[in-house]
Coordinates of C-alpha atoms in Angstrom, one line a residue:
R2 CA 115.7 13.1 107.0
K3 CA 115.9 14.2 110.4
T4 CA 117.7 10.4 111.3
K5 CA 120.3 10.7 108.2
L6 CA 121.0 14.3 108.3
G7 CA 120.7 15.4 112.0
A8 CA 117.9 17.6 113.6
D9 CA 120.2 20.8 113.3
H10 CA 120.4 19.7 109.4
P11 CA 118.7 22.8 107.5
D12 CA 116.7 20.5 105.2
T13 CA 115.5 18.8 108.3
P14 CA 112.7 21.6 109.3
T15 CA 111.7 21.5 105.4
S16 CA 111.3 18.0 105.3
I17 CA 109.1 18.1 108.1
N18 CA 107.0 21.3 106.4
N19 CA 106.5 18.9 103.2
L20 CA 105.8 15.9 105.6
A21 CA 102.9 18.1 107.2
F22 CA 101.7 19.3 103.8
T23 CA 101.1 15.9 102.9
L24 CA 99.2 14.9 106.1
K25 CA 97.0 17.9 105.6
A26 CA 96.4 16.9 102.3
R27 CA 95.3 13.5 103.2
G28 CA 93.0 14.6 105.8
F29 CA 95.5 14.0 108.9
T30 CA 94.8 17.5 110.1
S31 CA 95.6 17.3 113.7
R32 CA 99.5 15.3 112.9
A33 CA 100.0 17.9 110.3
I34 CA 99.4 20.9 112.6
S35 CA 101.6 18.5 115.3
L36 CA 104.0 18.5 112.8
M37 CA 104.5 22.1 111.8
D38 CA 104.7 23.2 115.2
D39 CA 107.8 21.0 115.6
C40 CA 108.6 22.2 112.2
C41 CA 108.7 25.9 113.8
K42 CA 110.3 25.2 116.8
L43 CA 113.2 23.8 115.1
G44 CA 113.4 26.0 112.5
L45 CA 113.4 28.9 115.0
V46 CA 116.7 27.4 116.3
I47 CA 118.1 26.5 112.7
F48 CA 117.1 29.6 111.1
G49 CA 116.3 32.2 113.4
P50 CA 113.0 34.6 113.6
R51 CA 113.2 36.5 111.0
H52 CA 114.4 33.8 108.1
P53 CA 111.6 33.5 105.2
N54 CA 111.2 30.2 105.7
M55 CA 110.4 30.7 109.2
I56 CA 107.9 33.2 108.5
S57 CA 106.1 30.7 105.7
F58 CA 106.4 28.0 108.4
R59 CA 104.4 30.2 111.1
E60 CA 102.0 31.5 108.7
V61 CA 101.0 27.7 107.5
L62 CA 100.7 26.7 111.1
T63 CA 98.7 30.1 112.0
I64 CA 96.0 29.6 109.0
W65 CA 95.8 25.5 109.8
Q66 CA 95.2 26.1 113.6
L67 CA 92.4 28.8 112.9
E68 CA 91.4 26.5 110.1
A69 CA 90.7 23.4 112.8
L70 CA 88.9 26.1 115.0
E71 CA 86.5 27.0 112.1
I72 CA 87.3 30.8 112.6

């Protein structure tokens, strides 16, 4: 999607989010966290900090990071 729609299209962070969830489910946690971080950075630019998608993206990233640390 990023190539087809462009990095600034609202569907791009959502697609990155979906890919991150798929990778996490398949056991690629480190890559999933990296993608979710990219998703948050891009989403912040596109949606702004208070958009519901951004809140969800950040929450998921935080949870995954904490899980990776086994806290």
